[in-house]
XYZ file of C-alpha atoms in Angstrom:
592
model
C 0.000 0.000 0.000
C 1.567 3.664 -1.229
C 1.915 5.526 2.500
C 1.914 8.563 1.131
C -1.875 7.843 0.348
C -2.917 6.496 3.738
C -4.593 9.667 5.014
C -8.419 8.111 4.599
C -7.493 4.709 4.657
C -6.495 1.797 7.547
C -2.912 1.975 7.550
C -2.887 -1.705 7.545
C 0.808 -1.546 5.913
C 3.035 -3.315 8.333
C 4.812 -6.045 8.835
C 4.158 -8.327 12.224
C 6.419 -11.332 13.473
C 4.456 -14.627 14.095
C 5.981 -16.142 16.990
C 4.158 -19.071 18.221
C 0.726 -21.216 18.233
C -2.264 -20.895 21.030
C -3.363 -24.150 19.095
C -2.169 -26.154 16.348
C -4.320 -28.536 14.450
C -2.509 -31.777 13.404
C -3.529 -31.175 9.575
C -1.480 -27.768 9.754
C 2.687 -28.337 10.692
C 4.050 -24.348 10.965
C 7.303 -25.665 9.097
C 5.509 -25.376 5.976
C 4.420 -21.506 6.690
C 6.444 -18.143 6.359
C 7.761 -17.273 9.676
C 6.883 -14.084 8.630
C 4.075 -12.690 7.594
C 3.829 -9.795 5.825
C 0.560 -7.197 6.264
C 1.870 -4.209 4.105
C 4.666 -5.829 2.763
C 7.281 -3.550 1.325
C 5.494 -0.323 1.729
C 5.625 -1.377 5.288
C 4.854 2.273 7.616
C 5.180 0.555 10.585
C 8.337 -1.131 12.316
C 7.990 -5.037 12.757
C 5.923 -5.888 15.186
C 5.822 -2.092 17.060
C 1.760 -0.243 17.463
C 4.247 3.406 17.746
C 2.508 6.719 16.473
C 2.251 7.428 12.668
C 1.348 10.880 12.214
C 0.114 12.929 9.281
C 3.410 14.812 8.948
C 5.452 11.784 7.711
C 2.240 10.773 5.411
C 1.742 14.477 3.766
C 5.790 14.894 3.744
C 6.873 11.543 2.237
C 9.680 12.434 0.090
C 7.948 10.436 -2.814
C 4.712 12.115 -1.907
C 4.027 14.633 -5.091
C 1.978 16.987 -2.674
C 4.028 19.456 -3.147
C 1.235 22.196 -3.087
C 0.611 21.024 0.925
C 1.080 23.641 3.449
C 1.487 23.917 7.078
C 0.199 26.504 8.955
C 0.713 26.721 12.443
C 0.671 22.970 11.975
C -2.600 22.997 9.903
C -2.643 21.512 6.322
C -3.519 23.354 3.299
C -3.523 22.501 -0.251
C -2.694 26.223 -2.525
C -1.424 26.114 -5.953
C -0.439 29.794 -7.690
C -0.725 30.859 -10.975
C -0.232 34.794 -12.310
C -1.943 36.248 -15.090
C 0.719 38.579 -17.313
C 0.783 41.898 -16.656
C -2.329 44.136 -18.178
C -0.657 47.025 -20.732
C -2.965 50.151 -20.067
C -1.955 50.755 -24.020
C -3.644 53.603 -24.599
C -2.379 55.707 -27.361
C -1.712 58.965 -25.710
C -0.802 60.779 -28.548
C -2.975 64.051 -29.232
C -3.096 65.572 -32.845
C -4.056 68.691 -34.496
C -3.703 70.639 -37.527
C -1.282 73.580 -36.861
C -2.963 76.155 -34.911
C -2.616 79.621 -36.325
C -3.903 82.633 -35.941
C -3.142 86.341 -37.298
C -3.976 89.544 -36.102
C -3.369 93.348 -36.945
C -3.108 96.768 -34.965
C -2.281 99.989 -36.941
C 0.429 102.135 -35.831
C 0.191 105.809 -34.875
C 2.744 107.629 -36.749
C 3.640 111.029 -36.014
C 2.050 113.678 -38.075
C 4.667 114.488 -41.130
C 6.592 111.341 -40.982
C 8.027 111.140 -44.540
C 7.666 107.431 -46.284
C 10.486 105.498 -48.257
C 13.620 106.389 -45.297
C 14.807 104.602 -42.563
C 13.567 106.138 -39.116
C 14.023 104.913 -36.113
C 11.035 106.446 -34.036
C 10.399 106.217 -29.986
C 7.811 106.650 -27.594
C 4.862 105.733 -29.836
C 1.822 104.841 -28.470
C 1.314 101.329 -27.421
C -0.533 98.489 -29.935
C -3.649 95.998 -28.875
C -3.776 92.780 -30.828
C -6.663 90.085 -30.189
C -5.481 86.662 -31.424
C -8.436 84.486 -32.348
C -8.316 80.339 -33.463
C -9.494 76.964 -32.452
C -7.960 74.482 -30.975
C -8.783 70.731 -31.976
C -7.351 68.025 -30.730
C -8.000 64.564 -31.620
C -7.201 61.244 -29.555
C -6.553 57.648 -31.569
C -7.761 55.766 -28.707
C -11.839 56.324 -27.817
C -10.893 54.368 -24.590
C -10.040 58.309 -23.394
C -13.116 59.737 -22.245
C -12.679 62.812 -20.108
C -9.309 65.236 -20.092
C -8.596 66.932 -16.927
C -4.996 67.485 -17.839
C -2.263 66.762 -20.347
C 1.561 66.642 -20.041
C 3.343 67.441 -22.641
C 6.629 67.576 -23.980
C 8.574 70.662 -25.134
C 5.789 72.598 -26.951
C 6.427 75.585 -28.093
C 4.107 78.710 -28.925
C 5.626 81.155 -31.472
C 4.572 84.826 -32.131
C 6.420 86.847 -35.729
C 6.109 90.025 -35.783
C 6.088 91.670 -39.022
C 4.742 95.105 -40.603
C 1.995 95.467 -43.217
C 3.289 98.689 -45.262
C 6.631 98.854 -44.035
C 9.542 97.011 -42.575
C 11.795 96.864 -39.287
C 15.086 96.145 -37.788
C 13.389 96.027 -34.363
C 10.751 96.510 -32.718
C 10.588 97.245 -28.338
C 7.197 96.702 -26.455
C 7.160 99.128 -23.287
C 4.904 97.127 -20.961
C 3.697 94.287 -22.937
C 1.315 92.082 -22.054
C 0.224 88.802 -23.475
C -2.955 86.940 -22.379
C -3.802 83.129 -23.110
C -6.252 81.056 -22.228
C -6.274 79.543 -18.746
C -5.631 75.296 -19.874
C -2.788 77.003 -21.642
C 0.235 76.546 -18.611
C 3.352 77.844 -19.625
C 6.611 76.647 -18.388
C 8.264 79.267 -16.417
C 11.902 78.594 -16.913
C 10.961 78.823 -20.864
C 9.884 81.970 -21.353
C 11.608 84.903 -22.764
C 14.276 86.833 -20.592
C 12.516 89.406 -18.460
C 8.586 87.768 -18.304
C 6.663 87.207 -15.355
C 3.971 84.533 -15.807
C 0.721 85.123 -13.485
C -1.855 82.092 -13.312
C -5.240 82.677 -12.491
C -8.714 81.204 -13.066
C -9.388 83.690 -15.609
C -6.458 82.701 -17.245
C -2.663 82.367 -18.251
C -0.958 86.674 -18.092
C 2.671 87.092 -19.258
C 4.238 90.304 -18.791
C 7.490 92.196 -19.404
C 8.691 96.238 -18.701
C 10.628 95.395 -22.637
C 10.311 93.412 -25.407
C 12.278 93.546 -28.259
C 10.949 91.477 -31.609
C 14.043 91.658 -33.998
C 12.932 91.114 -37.819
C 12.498 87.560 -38.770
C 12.849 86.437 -35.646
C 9.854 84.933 -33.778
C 9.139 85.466 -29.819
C 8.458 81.815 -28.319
C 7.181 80.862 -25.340
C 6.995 76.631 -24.008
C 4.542 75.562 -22.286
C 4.537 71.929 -21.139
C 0.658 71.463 -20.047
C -2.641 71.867 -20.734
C -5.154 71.622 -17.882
C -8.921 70.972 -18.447
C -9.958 70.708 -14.792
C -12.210 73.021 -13.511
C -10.786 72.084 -10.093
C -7.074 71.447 -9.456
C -5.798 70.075 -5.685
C -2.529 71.821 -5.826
C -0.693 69.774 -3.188
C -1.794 66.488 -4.722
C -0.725 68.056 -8.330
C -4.238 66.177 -9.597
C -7.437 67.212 -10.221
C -9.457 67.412 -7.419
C -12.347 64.607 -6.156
C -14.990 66.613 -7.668
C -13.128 68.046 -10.766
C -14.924 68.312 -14.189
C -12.339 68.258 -17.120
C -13.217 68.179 -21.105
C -15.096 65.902 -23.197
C -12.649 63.973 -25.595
C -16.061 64.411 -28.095
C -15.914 68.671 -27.228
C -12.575 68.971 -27.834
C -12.269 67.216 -30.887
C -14.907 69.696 -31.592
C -12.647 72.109 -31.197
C -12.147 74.855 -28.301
C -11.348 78.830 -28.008
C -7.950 79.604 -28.655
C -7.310 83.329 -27.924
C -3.995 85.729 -27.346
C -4.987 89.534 -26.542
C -1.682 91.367 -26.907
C -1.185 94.794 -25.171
C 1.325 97.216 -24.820
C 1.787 100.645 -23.386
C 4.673 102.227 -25.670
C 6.358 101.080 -28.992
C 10.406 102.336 -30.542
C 10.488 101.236 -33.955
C 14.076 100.987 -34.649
C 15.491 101.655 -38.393
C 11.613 101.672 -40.181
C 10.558 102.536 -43.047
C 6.926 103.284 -44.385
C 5.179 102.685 -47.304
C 2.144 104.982 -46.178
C 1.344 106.855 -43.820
C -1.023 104.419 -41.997
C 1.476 101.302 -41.518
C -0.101 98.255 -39.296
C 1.811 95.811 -37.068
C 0.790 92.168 -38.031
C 1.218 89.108 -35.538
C 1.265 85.497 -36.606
C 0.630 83.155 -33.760
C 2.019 79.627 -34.336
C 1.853 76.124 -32.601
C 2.315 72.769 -34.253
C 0.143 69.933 -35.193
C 1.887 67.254 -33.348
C 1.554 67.014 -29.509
C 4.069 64.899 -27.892
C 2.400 63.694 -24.562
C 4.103 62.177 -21.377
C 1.039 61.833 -19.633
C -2.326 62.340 -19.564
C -5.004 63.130 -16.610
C -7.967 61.357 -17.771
C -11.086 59.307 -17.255
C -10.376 55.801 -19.095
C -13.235 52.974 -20.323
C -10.483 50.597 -20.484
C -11.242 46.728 -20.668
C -9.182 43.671 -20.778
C -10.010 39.985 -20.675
C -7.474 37.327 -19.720
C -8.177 33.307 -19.209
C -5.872 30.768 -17.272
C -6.496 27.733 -15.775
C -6.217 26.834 -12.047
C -4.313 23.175 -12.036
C -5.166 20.373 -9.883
C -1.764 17.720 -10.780
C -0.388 18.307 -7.626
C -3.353 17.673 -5.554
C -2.426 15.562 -2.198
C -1.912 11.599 -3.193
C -3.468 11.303 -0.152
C -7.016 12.446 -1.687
C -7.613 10.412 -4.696
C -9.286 13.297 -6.482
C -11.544 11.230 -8.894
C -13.258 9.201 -5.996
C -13.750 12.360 -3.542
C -16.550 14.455 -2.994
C -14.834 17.451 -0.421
C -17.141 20.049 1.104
C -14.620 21.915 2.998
C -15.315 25.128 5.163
C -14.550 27.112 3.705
C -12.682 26.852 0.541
C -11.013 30.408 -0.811
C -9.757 31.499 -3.966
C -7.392 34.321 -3.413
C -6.701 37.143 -6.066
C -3.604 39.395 -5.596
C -2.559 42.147 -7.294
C -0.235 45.456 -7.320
C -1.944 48.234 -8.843
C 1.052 50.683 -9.744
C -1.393 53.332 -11.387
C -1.568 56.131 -8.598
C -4.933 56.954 -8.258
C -6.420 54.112 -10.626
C -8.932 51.599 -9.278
C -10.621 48.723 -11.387
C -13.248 45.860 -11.097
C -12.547 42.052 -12.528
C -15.802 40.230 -13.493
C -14.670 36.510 -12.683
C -15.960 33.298 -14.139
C -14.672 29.779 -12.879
C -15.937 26.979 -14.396
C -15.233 22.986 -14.896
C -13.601 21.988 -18.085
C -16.986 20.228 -19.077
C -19.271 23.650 -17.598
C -21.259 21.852 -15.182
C -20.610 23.942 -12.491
C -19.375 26.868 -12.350
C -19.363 30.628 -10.067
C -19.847 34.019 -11.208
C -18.129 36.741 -9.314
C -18.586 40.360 -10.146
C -17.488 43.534 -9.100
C -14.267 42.108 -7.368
C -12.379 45.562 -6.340
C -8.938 46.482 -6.835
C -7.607 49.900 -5.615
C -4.061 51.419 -5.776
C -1.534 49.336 -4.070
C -1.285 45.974 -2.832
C -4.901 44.190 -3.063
C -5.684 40.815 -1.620
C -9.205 39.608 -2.828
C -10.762 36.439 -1.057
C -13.932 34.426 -2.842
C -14.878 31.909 -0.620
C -18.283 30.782 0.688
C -18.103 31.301 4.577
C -16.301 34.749 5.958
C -12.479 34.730 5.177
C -9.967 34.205 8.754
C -7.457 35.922 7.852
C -6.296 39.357 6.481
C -7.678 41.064 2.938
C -8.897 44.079 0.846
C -12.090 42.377 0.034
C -14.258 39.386 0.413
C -16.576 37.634 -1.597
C -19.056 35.377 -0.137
C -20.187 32.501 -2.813
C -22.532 30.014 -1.845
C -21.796 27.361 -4.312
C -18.393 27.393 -4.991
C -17.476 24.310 -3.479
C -19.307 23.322 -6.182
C -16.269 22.978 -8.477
C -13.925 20.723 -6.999
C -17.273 17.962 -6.632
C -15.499 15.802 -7.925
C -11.824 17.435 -7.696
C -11.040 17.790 -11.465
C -7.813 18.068 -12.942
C -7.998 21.751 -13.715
C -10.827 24.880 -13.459
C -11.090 27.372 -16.671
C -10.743 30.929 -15.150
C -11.892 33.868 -17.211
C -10.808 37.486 -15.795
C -12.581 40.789 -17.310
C -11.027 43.574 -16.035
C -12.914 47.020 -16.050
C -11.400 50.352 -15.599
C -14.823 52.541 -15.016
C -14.543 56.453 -16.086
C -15.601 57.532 -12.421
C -12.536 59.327 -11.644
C -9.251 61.040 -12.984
C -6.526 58.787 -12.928
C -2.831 59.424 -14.424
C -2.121 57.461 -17.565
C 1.483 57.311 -18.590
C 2.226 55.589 -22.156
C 3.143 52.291 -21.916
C 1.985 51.484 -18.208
C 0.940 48.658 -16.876
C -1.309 46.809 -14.137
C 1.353 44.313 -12.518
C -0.276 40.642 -12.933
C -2.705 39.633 -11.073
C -1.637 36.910 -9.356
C -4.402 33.601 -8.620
C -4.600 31.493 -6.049
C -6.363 28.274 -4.737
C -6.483 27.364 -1.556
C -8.517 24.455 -0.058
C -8.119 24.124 3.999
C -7.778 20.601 5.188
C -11.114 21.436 7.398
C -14.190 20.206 6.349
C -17.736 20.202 7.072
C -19.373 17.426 9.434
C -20.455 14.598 6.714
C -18.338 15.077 3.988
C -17.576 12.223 2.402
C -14.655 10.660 0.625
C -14.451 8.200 -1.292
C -10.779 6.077 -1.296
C -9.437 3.173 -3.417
C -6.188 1.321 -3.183
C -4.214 -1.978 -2.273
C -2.891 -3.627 0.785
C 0.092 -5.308 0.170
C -0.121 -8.313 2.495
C 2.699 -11.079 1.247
C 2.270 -14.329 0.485
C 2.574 -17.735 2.364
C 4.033 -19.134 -0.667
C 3.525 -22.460 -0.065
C 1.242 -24.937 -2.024
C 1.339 -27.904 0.209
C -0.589 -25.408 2.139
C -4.405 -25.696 2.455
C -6.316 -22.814 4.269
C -9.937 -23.144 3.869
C -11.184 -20.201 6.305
C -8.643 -17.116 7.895
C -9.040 -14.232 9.631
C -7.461 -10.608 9.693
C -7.767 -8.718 12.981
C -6.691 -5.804 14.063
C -7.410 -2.412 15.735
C -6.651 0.711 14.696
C -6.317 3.561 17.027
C -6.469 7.312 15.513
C -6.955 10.806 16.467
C -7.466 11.945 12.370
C -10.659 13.340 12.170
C -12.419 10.611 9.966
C -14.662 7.405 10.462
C -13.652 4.564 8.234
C -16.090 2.417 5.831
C -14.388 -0.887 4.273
C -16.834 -1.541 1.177
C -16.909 -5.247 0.956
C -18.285 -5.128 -2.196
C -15.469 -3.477 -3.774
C -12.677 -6.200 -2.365
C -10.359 -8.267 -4.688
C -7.857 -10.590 -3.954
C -4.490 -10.780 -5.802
C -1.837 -13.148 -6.436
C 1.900 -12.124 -6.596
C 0.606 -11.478 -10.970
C -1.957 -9.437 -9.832
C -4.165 -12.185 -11.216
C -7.453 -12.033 -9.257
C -8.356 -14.890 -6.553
C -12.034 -15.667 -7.815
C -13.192 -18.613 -5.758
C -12.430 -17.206 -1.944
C -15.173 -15.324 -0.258
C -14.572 -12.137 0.996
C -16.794 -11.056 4.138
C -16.368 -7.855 6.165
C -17.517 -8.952 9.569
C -15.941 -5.583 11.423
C -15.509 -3.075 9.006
C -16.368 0.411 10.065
C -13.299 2.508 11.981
C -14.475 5.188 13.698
C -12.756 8.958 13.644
C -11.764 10.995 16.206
C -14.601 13.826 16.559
C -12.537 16.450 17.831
C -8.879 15.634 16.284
C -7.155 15.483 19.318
C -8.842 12.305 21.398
C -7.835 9.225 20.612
C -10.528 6.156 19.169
C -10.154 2.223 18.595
C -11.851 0.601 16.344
C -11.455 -3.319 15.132
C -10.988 -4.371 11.869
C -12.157 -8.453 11.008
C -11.806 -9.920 7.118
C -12.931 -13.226 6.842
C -11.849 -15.237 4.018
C -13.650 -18.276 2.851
C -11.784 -20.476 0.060
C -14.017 -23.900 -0.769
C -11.464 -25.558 -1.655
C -8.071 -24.042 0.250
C -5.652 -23.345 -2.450
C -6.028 -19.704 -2.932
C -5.412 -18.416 0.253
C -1.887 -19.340 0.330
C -1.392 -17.321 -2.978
C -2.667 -14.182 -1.797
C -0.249 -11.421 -2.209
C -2.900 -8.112 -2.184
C -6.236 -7.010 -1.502
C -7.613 -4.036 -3.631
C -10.505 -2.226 -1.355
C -12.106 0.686 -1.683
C -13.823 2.825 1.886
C -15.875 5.563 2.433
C -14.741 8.200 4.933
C -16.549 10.549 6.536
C -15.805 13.471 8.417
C -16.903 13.214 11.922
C -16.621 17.137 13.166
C -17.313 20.306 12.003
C -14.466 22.381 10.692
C -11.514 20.499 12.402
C -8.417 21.185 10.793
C -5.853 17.940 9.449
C -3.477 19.113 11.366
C 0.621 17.659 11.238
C 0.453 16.114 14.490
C -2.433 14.181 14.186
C -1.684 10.378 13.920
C -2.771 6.376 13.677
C -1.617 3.109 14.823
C -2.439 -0.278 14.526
C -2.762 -2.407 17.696
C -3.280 -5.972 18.475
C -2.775 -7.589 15.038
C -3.129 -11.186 14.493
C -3.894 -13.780 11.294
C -6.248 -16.657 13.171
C -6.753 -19.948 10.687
C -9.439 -22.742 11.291
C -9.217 -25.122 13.794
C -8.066 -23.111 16.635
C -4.940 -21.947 14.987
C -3.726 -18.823 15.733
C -0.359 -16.960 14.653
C -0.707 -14.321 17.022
C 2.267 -11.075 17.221
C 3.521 -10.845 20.786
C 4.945 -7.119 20.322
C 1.994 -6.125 21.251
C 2.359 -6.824 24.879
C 5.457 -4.585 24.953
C 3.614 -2.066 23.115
C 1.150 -1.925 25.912
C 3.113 -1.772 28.403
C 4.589 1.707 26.999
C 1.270 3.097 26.510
């Protein structure tokens, strides 16, 4: 019998010493029987002859035990396998295009009365010019996953403003008190303005001012500005829009919105100009390019994302034989983890775990992940230990009746547009990572089922004629299980695993009770009759295939490490008064 598998069965595998005869018949002379024989044979967990402790530990933690999913917590089993979905791209395509915005705008100048035309002046103190700058913006996003703007990074842009003269021409030209005016999403970048401007930000929007300008001919005036901000409500020491912030529609803005520059100054020097008429105008060409180069974006995202993996079941215990068991443990749990590393971004998986044939199968929705480390428990009773969330399911110990070899998991994952969150390109949600975990702690009445062979040895000797024996033992345990030996399912085998058709097999004691609490110990006995008309088979026994029916005898006791079983008081007895009884018993009892 395979040890590592004993954890629902007798553990009838070990080997006892036959010492000497109550009674011998005169048909039977012990010459012509093993000394030895062999109740386990070579998968023997027992010493010869001894009734010591075999405990769970050394059953679960065989070194040819392929359990290698078992746990021990605080000395309580549980079975977890992992698995981690890859990581979820948030690939939205940041990129924001327009067609070049430009504008143009005139203001006349005031010449002095008798100011000749066709020579080079150079004339100061003239009064001051007002320009008003009028286009449209319209930007246009590739991805319609981008729903709401609140802000937008960008990189390097660059407003220009050329200065030229309608009538006329220039070496220079010096503003006295200049003043430019832009829009309030415009945000200009401080350290790139030109030398001497003072930038002033205020709801009503974006003022830069200067005591001088000078515009040389040809040359343009630019000012960077690396954002444009859409929220109607900004939290300055988060740098983010605030909770109840309204930004821009991607659909208004591809629209197009207001773009306006209202140009003022107080005085104007004309250096080296020359007029065509006597009415000249000052002409401004506002500039900025098409192509917006984007670093990040505030935003409100519909983002979804579907991902499918299986949850495998090869490692399962040995000691559960997985297509005879029907589990119903307490409470089962399948954990989700995940580390959200998008500040501010919170999403929702829709889960669906199903059988590979769809019998059964659980819907979960609305399972919450926020920013940070998230640990998500389904499970159908209230989760013990520590997590961001738990999801109560009533049937889900649905799917592993029967245990299968693997569950079909399908993951939606659902960014909502309820809030701004900060979308950088290429980011990612780290994968979430999927767990099983199935505590060794099971409702009162589960039942498993268990198949497997007992080794027993044979007498190996034909002379030999046993018409009736008897197996006896007692079993003494503290695992949380009763025992059922299903006589129906018995077969005898010879050393070719041929089966031994003509002996009867009768379970006269078959039921081993379980300890109800897993800590006090029970004895049961154990008594197989076998019946052989005409006494030639029994000899030639080598196995016995059985299958039992466990069942758990308390409610929510743990399998715990240090639980055990031992057998006690084993002995074969043969017809006519013969018994071959194993003395070590005595000994045994005397240490108890």
């Amino acid at each position: 019998m395979r040890y590592k598998n004993l954890i629902y069965a007798i553990p009838l595998a070990f080997a006892m010493t036959f010492s000497s005869c109550v009674k011998v018949d005169k048909e039977f002379d012990l010459d012509h029987i093993d000394g030895t024989v062999g109740v386990g044979g070579k998968h023997a967990a027992f010493p010869l002859g001894s009734s010591e402790k075999y405990y769970l530990k050394d059953i679960f933690e065989d070194e040819n035990s392929n359990s290698n999913n078992l746990e021990s917590r605080d000395g309580n089993y549980y079975f977890v396998s992992k698995n981690s979905l890859k990581e979820t791209e948030v690939d939205i395509d940041l990129n924001l295009s327009s067609k070049d915005i430009e504008s143009t705008a005139k203001s006349s100048i005031s010449l002095p009365s008798g100011t000749p035309t066709g020579r080079e002046l150079t004339l100061e103190g003239l009064p001051g010019v007002s320009m008003d700058l009028h286009s449209t913006m319209k930007l246009d996003t590739k991805d319609d996953r981008l729903v709401e703007l609140a802000q937008v990074s960008l990189e390097n842009k660059t407003l220009s403003l050329q200065f030229g003269m309608v009538d006329g021409q220039f070496e220079s030209l010096t503003f006295k008190n200049v003043e430019f005016k832009f829009p309030k999403y415009i945000r200009f970048d401080s350290s790139r303005l030109p030398e001497g401007f003072t930038l002033k930000q205020t709801d009503d929007g974006a003022t830069l001012s200067a005591k001088q300008l000078i515009c040389h001919r040809n040359k343009p005036i630019i000012f960077g500005f690396s954002e444009l901000r859409f929220a109607d409500k900004w939290d300055d020491g988060k740098n983010h829009p605030a909770e109840d912030a309204s930004g821009i529609k991607i659909e208004s803005l591809s629209k197009g919105i207001d773009f306006n520059c209202v140009i003022k100054s107080e005085k104007l020097d004309i250096t080296k100009g020359s007029f065509n008429s006597t009415s000249p105008s000052l002409q401004c060409d506002a500039h900025i390019d098409g192509k917006f180069d984007v670093k990040s974006v505030s935003a409100k995202v519909k983002f979804e994302s579907t991902q499918r993996s299986e949850y495998l079941f090869d490692n399962f215990p040995s000691a559960l034989d997985k297509e005879r068991t029907m589990i119903n443990p307490t409470n089962l749990a399948i954990l989700l983890e995940c580390n959200n590393t998008i500040a501010g971004l919170s999403f929702d998986i829709d889960a669906t775990l199903s059988t590979v044939d769809n019998k059964n199968s659980i819907n979960v929705s609305g399972i919450h992940f926020d920013t940070g480390h998230n640990k998500v428990v389904i499970s159908k009773a209230k989760y013990v230990g520590e997590c961001t969330q738990n999801k109560l399911v009533e049937n889900i110990e649905s799917l592993i009746q029967p245990i299968p070899d693997k569950l079909n998991a399908e993951f939606i994952l659902r960014i909502k547009p309820d809030k701004f969150v900060t979308i950088k390109p290429n980011m990612h949600i780290e994968g979430v990572t999927t767990d099983y975990e199935i505590p060794f702690q099971f409702e009162e009445g589960t039942q498993i089922g268990y198949r497997d062979t007992l080794d027993i040895g044979e007498i190996n000797e034909d002379k030999v004629e046993i018409k009736r024996a008897k197996l006896h033992f007692v079993l003494e345990s503290v695992v949380p299980f009763s025992i059922e030996f299903l006589q129906d399912y018995m077969k005898l085998l010879n050393s070719d695993n041929q089966e031994l058709k003509n002996v009867k097999i009768t379970l006269e004691k078959g039921f081993v009770q379980g300890s109800k609490d897993g800590k006090t110990p029970v004895s049961s006995e154990v008594v197989i009759v076998l019946d052989d008309p005409i006494g030639d088979q029994i000899a030639k026994l080598n196995s016995l295939t059985f299958e039992s029916k466990a069942m758990t005898t308390g409610m929510g006791i743990f399998l715990r490490e240090d639980q055990w079983l031992r057998g006690k008081k084993l002995y074969l007895e043969l017809p006519g008064g013969v018994i071959i009884k194993d003395d070590s018993d005595k000994e045994d009892n005397k240490n108890d």
